[in-house]
Amino acid sequence: MNVKEAYSYSVSFLGANGVDEADFKALTVVCHVAGIKNNEYHAHRDDFVITRQLADCLWKLKSGEPLQYVVGKWDFYESEFYVGEGVLIPRPETEELVELAVKQLKTVDAPVIIDLCSGSGCIGLSIAKAVPSSKVYCIEKSKDAFEYLKKNSDGIYNAILINDDIFNDIDIEQADLIISNPPYIKTDVLQTLQDEVKKEPVMALDGGTDGLDFYRVINDKWSKKLKPNGVLMLEIGEDQGKTIIDVLSDFNSVEVLKDMYGNDRMVVAKI
Ligand SMILES: C[S@@+](CC[C@H](N)C(=O)[O-])C[C@H]1O[C@@H](n2cnc3c(N)ncnc32)[C@H](O)[C@@H]1O
């Protein structure tokens, strides 16, 4: 079967089995199996596809596995990150936080950054690559996610990986920037999430009863790890824009910014 036939077959298979976004998912798995990027499809329509590998991907999609886990990697900011069961899939909203951070860091000489709750490392490692003079500490508790963090950090010399719990006291130098996309979903909302999101680890999503547990520890403990002119940047849930201002009580200025969809999504705070 060639790439074009495989794509046509995959769209039909996924559509017939009620998988949403069948076109995009079919294109992505076919290109993955053919070893090409999605935008190279037309140039490679006649290439040969290994049908057994494609069938495996299609059955996983049919069973509800997220597309990103099926292909095992996903584009984020300027790189590709390995992902799979046990690690959160990087989201486009989070790229906006990275863009904001990189812009801010361009004005700082040899900045020190702490990325709390690093997951795949999409935030911390993207910053480490974009700002080569920086030193980036990436802290992640989950053993499974930490394995992806290690794999994704291959060749990035200015990232220091720490497998620990951010509720612990961690001996680390003061930073110019503390950045985090922590778990922020209320515990009782977890059950109402889409089936595909439920395949992602609970530890990456569960922010406690009111969704704010991690922001509290960041305010109470991690604010002390900021240099006097340091900046805190956070991703928040779209309904947390008002409450976050009260939670970050150790900060003098707290600005809430919107994402590309017009929802409250990012916080920039200064002591
Ligand atoms: C929302 S995910 C964000 C991952 C990544 N930063 C991103 O933006 O895609 C939160 C991450 O925090 C990790 N985590 C949960 N509790 C933690 C804790 N107490 N200490 C450190 N990391 C924790 C989870 O395993 C998960 O990888």
Coordinates of N, CA and C in Angstrom, one line a residue, residues 13 37 56 69-70 100 106 119 166 171 188 213 216 245 252:
F13 N -11.5 4.2 7.9 CA -11.5 3.3 9.0 C -11.8 4.1 10.3
K37 N 7.1 14.2 7.6 CA 6.3 15.2 8.2 C 4.9 15.3 7.5
D56 N -1.6 -1.1 13.6 CA -1.4 -1.0 15.0 C -1.8 0.4 15.5
Y69 N 0.2 10.1 21.9 CA 0.8 8.9 22.4 C 1.1 7.8 21.4
V70 N 0.2 7.8 20.4 CA 0.3 6.8 19.3 C 1.5 7.0 18.5
L100 N 6.6 34.2 26.0 CA 6.7 35.3 26.9 C 8.0 35.2 27.8
K106 N 15.6 37.6 27.3 CA 16.6 38.2 26.4 C 17.3 39.4 27.0
G119 N 7.2 17.9 33.6 CA 6.6 16.9 32.7 C 7.6 16.5 31.6
I166 N 7.7 19.2 44.5 CA 7.9 20.7 44.8 C 7.4 21.1 46.1
D171 N 17.1 22.2 47.8 CA 18.2 23.1 47.9 C 18.6 23.5 46.5
D188 N -12.7 17.2 41.8 CA -14.0 16.6 41.4 C -14.4 16.9 39.9
D213 N -3.9 24.1 44.9 CA -2.8 23.7 45.8 C -1.4 24.0 45.3
R216 N -0.5 27.7 45.7 CA -0.3 28.1 47.1 C 1.2 27.8 47.5
I245 N -5.0 36.0 42.0 CA -4.5 37.3 42.6 C -4.4 37.2 44.1
N252 N 3.8 41.7 44.8 CA 3.3 43.1 44.8 C 2.5 43.3 43.5

